[in-house]
Coordinates of C-alpha atoms in Angstrom, one line a residue:
Chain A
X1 CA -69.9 -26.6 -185.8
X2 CA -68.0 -26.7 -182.6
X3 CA -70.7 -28.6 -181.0
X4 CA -70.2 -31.4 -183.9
X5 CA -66.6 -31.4 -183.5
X6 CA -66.8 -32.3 -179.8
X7 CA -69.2 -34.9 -180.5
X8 CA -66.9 -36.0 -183.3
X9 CA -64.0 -36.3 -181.0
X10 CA -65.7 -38.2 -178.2
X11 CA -67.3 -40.9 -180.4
X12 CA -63.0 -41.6 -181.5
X13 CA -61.7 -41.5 -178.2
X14 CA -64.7 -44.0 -177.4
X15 CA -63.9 -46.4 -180.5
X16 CA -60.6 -46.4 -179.2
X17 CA -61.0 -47.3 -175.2
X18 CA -64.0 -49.8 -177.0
X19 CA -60.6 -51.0 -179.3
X20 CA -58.6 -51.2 -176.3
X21 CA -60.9 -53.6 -174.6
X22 CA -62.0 -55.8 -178.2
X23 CA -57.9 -56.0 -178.1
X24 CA -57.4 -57.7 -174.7
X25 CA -60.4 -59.9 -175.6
X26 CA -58.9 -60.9 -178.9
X27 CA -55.7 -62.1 -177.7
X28 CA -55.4 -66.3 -177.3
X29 CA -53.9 -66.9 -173.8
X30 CA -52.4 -69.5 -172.5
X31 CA -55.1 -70.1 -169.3
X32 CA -57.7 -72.0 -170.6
X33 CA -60.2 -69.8 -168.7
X34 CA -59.4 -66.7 -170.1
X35 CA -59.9 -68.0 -173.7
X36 CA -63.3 -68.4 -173.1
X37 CA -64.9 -65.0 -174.9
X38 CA -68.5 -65.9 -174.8
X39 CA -71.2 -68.1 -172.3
X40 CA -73.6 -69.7 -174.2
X41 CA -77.1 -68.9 -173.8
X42 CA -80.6 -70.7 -174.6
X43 CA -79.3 -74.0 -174.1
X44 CA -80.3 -77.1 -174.7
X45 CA -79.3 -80.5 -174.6
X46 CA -80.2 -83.1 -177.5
X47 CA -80.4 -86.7 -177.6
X48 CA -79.4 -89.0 -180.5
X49 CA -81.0 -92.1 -180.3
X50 CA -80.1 -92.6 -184.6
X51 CA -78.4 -90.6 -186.9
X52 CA -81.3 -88.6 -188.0
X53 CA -84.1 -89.3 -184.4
X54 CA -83.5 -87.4 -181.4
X55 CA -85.5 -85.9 -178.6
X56 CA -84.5 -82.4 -176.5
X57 CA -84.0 -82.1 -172.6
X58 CA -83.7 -79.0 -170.7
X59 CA -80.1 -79.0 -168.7
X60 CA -79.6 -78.1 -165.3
X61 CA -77.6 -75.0 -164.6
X62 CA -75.2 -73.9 -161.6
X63 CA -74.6 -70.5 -161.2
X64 CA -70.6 -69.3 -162.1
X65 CA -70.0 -68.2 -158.3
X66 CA -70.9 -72.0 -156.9
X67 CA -68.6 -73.7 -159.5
X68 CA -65.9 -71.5 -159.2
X69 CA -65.9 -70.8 -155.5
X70 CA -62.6 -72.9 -155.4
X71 CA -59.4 -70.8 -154.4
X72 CA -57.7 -72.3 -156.9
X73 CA -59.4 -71.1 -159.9
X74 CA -60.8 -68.0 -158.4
X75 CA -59.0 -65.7 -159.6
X76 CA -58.8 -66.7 -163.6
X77 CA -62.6 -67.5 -163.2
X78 CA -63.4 -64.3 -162.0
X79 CA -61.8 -62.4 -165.5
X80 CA -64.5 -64.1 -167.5
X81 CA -68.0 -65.0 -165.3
X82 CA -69.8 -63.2 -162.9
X83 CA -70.9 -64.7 -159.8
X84 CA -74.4 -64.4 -160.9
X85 CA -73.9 -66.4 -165.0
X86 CA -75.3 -69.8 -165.7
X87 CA -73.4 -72.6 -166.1
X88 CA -75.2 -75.4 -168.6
X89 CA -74.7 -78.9 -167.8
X90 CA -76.1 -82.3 -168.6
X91 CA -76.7 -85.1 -166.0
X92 CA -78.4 -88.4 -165.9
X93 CA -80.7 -87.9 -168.9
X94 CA -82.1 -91.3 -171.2
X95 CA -78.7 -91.8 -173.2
X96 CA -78.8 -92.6 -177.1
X97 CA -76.8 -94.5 -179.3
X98 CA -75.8 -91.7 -181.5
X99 CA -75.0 -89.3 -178.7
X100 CA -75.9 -86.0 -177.1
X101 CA -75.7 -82.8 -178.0
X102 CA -75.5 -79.7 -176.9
X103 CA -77.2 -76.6 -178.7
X104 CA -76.7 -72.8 -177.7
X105 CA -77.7 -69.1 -178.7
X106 CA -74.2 -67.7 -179.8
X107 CA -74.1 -64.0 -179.3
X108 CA -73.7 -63.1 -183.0
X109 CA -75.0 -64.5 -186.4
X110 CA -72.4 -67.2 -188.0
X111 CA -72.4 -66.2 -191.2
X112 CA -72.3 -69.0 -194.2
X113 CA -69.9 -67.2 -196.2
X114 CA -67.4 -67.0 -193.6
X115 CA -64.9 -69.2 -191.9
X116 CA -64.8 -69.9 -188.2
X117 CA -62.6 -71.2 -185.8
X118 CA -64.7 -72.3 -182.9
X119 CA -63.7 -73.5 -179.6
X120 CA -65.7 -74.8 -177.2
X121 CA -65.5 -75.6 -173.6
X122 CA -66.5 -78.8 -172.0
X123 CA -66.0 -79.8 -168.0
X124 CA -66.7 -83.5 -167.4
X125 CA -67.0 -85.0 -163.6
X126 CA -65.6 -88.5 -164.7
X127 CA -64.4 -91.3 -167.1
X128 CA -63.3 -90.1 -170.8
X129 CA -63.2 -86.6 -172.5
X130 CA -65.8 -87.3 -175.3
X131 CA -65.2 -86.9 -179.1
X132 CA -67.2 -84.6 -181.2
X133 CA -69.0 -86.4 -184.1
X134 CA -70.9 -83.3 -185.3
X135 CA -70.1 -79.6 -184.7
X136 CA -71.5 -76.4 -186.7
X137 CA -74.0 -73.8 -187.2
X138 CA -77.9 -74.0 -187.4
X139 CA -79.7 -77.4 -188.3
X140 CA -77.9 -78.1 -191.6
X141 CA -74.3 -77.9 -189.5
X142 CA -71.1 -77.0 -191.3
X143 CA -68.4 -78.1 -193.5
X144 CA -65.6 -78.6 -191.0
X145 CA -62.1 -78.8 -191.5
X146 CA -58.5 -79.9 -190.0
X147 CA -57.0 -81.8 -192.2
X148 CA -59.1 -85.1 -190.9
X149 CA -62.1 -86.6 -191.9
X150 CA -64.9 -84.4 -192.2
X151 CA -67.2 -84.5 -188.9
X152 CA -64.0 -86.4 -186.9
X153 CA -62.6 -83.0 -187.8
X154 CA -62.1 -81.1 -184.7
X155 CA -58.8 -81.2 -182.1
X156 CA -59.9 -82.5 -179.2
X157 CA -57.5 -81.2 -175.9
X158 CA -57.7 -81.8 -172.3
X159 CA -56.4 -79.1 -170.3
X160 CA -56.7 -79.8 -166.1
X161 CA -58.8 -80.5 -163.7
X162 CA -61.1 -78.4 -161.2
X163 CA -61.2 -79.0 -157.4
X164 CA -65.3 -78.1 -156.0
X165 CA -65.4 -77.1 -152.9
X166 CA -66.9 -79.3 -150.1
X167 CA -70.7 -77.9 -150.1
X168 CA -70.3 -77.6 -154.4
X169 CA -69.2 -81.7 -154.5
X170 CA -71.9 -82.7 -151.9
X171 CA -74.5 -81.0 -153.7
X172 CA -73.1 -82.5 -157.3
X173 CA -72.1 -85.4 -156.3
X174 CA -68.4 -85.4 -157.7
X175 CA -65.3 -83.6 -156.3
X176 CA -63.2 -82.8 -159.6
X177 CA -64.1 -81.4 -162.5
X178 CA -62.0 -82.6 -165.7
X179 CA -61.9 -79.8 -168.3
X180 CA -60.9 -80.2 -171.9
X181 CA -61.5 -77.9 -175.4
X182 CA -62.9 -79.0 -179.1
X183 CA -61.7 -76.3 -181.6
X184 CA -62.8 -76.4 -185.0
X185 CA -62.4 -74.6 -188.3
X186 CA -65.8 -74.4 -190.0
X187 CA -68.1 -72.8 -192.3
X188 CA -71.8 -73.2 -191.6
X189 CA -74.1 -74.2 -194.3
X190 CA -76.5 -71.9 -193.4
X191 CA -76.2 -68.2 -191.2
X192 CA -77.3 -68.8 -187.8
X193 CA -77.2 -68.0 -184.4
X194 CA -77.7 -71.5 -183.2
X195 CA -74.8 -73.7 -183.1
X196 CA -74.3 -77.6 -182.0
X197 CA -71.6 -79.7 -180.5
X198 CA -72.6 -83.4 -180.8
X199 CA -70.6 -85.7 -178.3
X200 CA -70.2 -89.0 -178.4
X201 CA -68.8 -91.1 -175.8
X202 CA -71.0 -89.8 -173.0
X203 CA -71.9 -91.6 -170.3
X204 CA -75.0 -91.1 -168.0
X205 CA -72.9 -91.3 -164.6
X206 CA -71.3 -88.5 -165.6
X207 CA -72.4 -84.8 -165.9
X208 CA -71.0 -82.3 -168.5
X209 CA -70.6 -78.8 -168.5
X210 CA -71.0 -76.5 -171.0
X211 CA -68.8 -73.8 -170.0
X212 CA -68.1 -71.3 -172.9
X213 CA -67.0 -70.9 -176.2
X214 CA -65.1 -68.7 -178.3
X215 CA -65.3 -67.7 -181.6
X216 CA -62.6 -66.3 -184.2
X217 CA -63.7 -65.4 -187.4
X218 CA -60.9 -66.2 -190.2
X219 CA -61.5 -65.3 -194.1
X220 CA -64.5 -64.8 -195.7
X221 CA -65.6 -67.8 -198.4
X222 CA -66.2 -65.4 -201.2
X223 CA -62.6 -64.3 -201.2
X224 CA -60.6 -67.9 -200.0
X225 CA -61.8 -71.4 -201.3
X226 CA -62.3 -74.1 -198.8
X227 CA -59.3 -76.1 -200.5
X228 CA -57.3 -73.1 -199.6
X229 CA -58.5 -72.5 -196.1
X230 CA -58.3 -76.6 -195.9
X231 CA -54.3 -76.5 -196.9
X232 CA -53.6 -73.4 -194.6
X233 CA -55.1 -75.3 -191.5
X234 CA -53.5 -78.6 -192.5
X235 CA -49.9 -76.8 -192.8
X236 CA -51.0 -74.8 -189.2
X237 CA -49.7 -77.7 -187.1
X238 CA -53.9 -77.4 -185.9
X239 CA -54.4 -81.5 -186.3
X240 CA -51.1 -82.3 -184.7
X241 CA -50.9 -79.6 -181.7
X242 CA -50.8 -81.4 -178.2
X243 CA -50.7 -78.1 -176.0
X244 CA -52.9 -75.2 -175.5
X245 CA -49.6 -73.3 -176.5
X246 CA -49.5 -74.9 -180.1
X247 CA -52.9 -74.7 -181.0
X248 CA -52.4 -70.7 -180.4
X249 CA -50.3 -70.9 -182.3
X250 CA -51.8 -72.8 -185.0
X251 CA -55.0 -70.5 -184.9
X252 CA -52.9 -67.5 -185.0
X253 CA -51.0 -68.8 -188.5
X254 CA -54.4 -69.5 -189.6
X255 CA -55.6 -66.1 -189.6
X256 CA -52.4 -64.9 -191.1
X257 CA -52.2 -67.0 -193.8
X258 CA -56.2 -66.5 -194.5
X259 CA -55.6 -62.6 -194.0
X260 CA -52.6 -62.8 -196.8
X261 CA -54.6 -64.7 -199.0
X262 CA -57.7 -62.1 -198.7
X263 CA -55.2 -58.9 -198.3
X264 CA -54.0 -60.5 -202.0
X265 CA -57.0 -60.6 -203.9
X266 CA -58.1 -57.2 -202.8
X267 CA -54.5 -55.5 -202.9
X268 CA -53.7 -52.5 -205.6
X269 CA -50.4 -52.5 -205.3
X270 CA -49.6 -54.5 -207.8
X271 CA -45.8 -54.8 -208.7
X272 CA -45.6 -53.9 -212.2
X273 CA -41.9 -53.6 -212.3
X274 CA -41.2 -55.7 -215.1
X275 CA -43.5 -53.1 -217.2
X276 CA -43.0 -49.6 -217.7
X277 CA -45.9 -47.8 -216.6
X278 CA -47.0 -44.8 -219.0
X279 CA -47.3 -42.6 -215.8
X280 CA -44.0 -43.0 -214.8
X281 CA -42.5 -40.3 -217.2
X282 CA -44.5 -37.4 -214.9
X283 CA -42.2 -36.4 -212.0
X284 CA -44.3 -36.3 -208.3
X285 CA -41.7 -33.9 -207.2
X286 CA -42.6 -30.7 -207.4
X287 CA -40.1 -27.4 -207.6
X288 CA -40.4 -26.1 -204.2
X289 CA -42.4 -22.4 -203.5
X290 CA -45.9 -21.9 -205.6
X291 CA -46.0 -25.1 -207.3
X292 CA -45.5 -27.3 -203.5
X293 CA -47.9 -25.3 -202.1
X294 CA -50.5 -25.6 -205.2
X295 CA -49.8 -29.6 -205.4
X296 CA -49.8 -30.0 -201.5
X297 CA -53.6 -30.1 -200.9
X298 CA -53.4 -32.8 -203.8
X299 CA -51.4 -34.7 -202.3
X300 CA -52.9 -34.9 -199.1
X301 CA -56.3 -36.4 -200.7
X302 CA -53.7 -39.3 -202.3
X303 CA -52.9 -40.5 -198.5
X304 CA -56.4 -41.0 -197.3
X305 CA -55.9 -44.0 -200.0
X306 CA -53.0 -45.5 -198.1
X307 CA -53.4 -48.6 -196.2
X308 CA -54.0 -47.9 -192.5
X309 CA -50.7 -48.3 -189.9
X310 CA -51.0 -48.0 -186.4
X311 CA -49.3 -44.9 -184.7
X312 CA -47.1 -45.3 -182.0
X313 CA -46.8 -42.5 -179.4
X314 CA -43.8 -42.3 -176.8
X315 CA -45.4 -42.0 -173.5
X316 CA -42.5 -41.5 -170.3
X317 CA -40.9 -44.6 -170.9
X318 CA -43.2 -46.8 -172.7
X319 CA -44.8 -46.5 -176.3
X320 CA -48.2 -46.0 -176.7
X321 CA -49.7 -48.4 -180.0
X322 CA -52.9 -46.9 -181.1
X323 CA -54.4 -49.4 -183.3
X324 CA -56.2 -48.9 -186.7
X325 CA -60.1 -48.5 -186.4
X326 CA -60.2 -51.9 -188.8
X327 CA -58.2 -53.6 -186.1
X328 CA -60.4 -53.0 -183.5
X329 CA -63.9 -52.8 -184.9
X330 CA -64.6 -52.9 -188.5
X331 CA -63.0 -56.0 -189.4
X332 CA -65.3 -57.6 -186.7
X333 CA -67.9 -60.4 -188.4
X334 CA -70.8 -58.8 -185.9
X335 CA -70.2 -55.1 -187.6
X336 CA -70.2 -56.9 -191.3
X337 CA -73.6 -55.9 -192.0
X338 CA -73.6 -52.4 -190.4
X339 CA -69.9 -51.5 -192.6
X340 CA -71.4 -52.9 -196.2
X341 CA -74.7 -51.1 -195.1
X342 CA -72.6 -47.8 -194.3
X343 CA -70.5 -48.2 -197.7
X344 CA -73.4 -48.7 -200.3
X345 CA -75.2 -45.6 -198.6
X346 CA -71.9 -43.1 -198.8
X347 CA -70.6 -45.5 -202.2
X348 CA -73.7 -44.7 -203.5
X349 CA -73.6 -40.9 -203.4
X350 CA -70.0 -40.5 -204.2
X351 CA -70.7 -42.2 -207.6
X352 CA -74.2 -40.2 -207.7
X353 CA -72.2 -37.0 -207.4
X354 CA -69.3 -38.0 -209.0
X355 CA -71.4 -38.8 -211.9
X356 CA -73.5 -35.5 -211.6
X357 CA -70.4 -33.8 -212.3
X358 CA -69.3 -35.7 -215.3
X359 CA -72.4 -34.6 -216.4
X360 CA -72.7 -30.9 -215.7
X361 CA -69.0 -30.6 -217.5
X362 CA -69.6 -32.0 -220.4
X363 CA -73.3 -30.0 -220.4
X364 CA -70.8 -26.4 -219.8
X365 CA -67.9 -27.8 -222.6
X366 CA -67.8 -25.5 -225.9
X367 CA -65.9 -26.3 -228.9
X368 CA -63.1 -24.9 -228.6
X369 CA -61.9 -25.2 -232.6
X370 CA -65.4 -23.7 -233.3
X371 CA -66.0 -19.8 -233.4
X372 CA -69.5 -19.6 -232.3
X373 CA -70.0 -20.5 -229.1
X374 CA -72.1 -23.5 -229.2
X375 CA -72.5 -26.1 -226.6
X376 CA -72.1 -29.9 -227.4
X377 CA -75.3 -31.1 -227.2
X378 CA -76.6 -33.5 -224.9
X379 CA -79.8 -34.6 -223.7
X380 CA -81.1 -33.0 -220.7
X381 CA -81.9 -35.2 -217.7
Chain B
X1 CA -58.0 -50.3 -210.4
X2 CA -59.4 -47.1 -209.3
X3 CA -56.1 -46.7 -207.1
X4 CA -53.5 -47.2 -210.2
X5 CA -56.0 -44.9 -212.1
X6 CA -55.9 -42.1 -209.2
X7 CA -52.1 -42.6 -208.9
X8 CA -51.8 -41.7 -212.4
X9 CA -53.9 -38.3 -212.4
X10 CA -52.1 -37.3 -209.4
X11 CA -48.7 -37.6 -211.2
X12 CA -50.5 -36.1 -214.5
X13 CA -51.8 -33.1 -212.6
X14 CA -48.6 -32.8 -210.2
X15 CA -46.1 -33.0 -213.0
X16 CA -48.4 -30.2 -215.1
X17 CA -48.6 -27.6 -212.2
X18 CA -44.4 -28.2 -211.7
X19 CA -44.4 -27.7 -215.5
X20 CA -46.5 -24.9 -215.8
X21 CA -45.3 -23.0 -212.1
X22 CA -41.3 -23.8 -213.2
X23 CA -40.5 -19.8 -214.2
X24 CA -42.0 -18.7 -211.2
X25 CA -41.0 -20.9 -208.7
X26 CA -37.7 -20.1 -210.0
X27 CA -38.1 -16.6 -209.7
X28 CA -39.5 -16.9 -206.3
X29 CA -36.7 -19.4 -205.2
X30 CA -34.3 -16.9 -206.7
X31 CA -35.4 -13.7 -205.5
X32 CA -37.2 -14.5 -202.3
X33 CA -35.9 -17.4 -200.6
X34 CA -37.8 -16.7 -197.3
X35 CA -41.2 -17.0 -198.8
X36 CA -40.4 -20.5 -200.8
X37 CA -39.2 -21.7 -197.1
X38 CA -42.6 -20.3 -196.4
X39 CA -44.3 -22.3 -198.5
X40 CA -42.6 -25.1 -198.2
X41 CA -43.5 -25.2 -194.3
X42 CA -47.1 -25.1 -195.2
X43 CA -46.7 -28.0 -197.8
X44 CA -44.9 -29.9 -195.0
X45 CA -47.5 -29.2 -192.4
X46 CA -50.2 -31.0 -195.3
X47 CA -47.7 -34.1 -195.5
X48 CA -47.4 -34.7 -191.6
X49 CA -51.4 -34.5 -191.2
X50 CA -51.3 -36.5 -194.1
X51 CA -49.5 -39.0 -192.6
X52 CA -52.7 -39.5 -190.0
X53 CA -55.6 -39.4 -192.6
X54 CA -55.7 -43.2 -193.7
X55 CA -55.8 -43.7 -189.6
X56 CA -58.5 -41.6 -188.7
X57 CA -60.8 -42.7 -191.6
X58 CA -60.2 -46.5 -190.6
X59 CA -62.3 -45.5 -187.7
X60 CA -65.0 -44.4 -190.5
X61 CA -65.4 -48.0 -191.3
X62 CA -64.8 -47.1 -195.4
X63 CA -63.8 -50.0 -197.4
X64 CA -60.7 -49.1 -199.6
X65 CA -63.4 -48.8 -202.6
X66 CA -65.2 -46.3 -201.1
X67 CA -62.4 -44.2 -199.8
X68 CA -61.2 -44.2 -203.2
X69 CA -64.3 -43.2 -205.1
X70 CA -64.5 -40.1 -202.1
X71 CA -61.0 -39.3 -203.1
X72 CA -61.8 -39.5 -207.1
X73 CA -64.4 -37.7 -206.7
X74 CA -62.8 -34.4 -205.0
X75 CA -59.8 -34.9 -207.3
X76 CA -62.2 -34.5 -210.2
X77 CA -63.5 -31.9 -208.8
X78 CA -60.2 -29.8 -208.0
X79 CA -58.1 -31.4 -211.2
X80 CA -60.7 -31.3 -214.1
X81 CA -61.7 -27.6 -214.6
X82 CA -57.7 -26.9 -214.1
X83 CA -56.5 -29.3 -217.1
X84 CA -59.7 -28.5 -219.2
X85 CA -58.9 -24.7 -218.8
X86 CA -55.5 -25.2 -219.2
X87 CA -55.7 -27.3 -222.8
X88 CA -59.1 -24.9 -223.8
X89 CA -56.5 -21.7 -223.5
X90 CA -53.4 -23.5 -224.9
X91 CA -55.7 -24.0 -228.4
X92 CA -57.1 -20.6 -228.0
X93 CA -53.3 -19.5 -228.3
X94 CA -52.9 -21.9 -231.1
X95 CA -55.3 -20.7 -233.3
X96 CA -54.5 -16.9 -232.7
X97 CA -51.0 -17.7 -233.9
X98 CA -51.9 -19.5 -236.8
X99 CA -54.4 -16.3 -237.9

């Protein structure tokens, strides 16, 4: 028993120090850099040369620690690659008229019945930033939305340049890297861990890097419509934002307002003030002495329904917030599958033994208005 | 749904055992003031670690549901052979006085 405890205890201080980190992670900042949560993998690059015709090309890669060598972005660079990561990037390949895309492994499934916002990071060594025609999950894409036209959808930002280092720009052939974001509220069409950004503008003396993406997952589709999540992102400020500071804060009121609408459907607490409840004749207080301490375990069962609030512990001078498991972990899209897994297994055998003991009451109830001491009868399982 | 319906059979139950305990909490409030302080401290000491519960078990990853249907469960378990007991005797006494 003790052994279990101990095990029990290390596996929450663990969720925890695993919360702090998912914490840091999920907060937008301001550096452009930092944002980026994960580096593609797999990729590929794809050439349009219709709407529907295309043809793939490998892209060159560049490892992390020769891009970034600069001083001037060392240190932000250094938060989010290693020296030894890949950097994707597309050079002088045959150049369609529809385009080129770029297609990646993303580290988790995108899930069709949720919503996305998706940012992804482009470097460019010259001329314009491109604009995204297509964007999305797997081969069937995604419904996007911003408030704009449906595949125009997605805010295009520049953020600031990259100086390469002498031996990097020799070897490249360019000196500055120009570095911009596309960020886009979607839901794919189909779960997938594939996803596509499909540029258009390109041009073939100029190479483009793929340099990361991040992902945050909003509502899920079976709880919010799309004309909802459509009208929160329109009223965001998403399509209008002209700084990395207002699309923060535009992605951040889009979780919010996606969270309420969610927390809404699935709340309990329904305010039924303008009805009088037939429960609320019985008095929760109890007398004090016997009847406290008989109603007390009671009434520590009722809390474990309560919603979950963080606790805040002083600490010397500062306050330490620890954060509810949901927060950090559960509320993840990657841990989706193991959670509704976990609550259909231990759902399943409350109801199974909840229902067992229905049964074995009503089996052991005698008529109490009849003398003999018969049993209602009922069918034995 | 199966919140409101909990909530209820907590203040059923709670309200019952005040009902039923009254004369001899009052006695024991009266008479021996120390040991209702007693049990009061032991009834606060449940609300404080209460006050934790729904934080630990969001580390559980339990959806509200399935918290609920845990918590139903043991209240049916600790509550029903109580009020069945209770209402089983309280007709036993009624027929007796009616012989």
């Amino acid at each position: 028993m003790k052994v279990k405890l101990r095990y029990f205890g290390i596996g929450i201080v663990i969720a925890v120090l695993t919360g702090f980190v998912n914490v840091k992670a999920d907060t937008r900042s301001n550096n452009w850099v930092s944002n980026i949560k994960y580096l593609p993998s797999n990729a590929s690059v794809v050439n349009w040369s219709s709407e529907t015709d295309y043809s793939y090309f490998t892209p060159s890669s560049i490892r992390a620690s020769s891009l970034f060598s600069s001083e001037s972005y060392g240190d932000s660079a250094k938060e989010v690659y290693n020296s030894n990561d890949i950097i994707y990037y597309m050079d002088d390949v045959v150049l369609g008229n529809n385009g080129r895309s770029f297609g990646f492994t993303t580290p988790y499934r995108l899930f069709k019945n949720q919503y996305h916002a998706i940012t992804t990071y482009i470097c460019y060594s010259g001329g314009d930033m491109p604009y995204v025609t297509r964007i999305g999950a797997g081969d069937s894409y995604a419904t996007a939305f911003s408030g704009r036209v449906q595949y125009k959808s997605t805010v295009r930002m520049y953020l600031n340049w990259i100086d390469l280092d002498i031996d990097n720009a020799t070897t490249l052939g360019f000196t500055r890297l120009y570095c911009g974001y596309y960020l886009s509220v979607i839901q794919p069409i189909e779960s997938s861990f594939t996803f596509s950004i499909r540029l258009d503008g390109v041009s073939t003396k100029n190479s483009y890097f793929l340099m990361g993406i991040d992902v945050v997952p909003l509502a899920n589709a079976d709880q919010v419509t799309s004309a909802q999540i459509e009208n929160i992102v329109k009223n965001s400020g998403l399509a209008t934002a002209s700084s990395v500071e207002e699309v923060n804060t535009a992605v951040k009121k889009v979780q919010e307002e996606s969270e309420k609408i969610n927390n809404s459907i699935t709340n309990d607490d329904v305010d039924d003030s303008n009805g009088k409840s037939f429960f609320d004749n019985f008095s929760t207080s109890d007398n004090g002495g016997i009847s406290s301490l008989v109603t007390a375990p009671l009434k520590f069962i009722n809390r474990a329904t309560d919603k979950c609030s963080p606790i805040t512990i002083p600490f010397y001078d500062k306050n330490i917030t620890l954060q509810c498991g949901d927060t950090l972990f559960w509320n993840k899209t990657e841990v989706k599958p193991l959670r509704d897994v976990l609550n259909y297994i231990t759902g399943g055998l409350f109801v199974y033994f909840l229902l067992g003991k229905i049964f074995k009451i009503i089996q052991n109830i005698k008529n109490p208005l009849s003398n003999d001491e018969s049993e209602v009868p009922i069918i034995d399982l | 749904m199966i919140k409101a319906i909990l909530s209820g059979v907590f203040k059923v139950v709670i309200s019952l055992v005040g009902f039923v305990l009254a004369p001899i909490d009052l006695a024991i409030n009266t008479a021996l003031p120390n040991l209702a302080t007693a049990f009061n401290l032991i009834s606060n000491l449940f609300i404080l670690i209460g006050s934790y519960l729904s934080w630990v078990l969001s580390y559980f990853g339990f959806y509200p549901d399935t918290i609920s249907l845990a918590v139903l469960l043991i209240t049916f378990i600790v509550t029903v052979p109580i009020t069945f007991n209770t209402i089983k005797l309280a007709i036993k006494w009624y027929n007796a006085l009616k012989m």
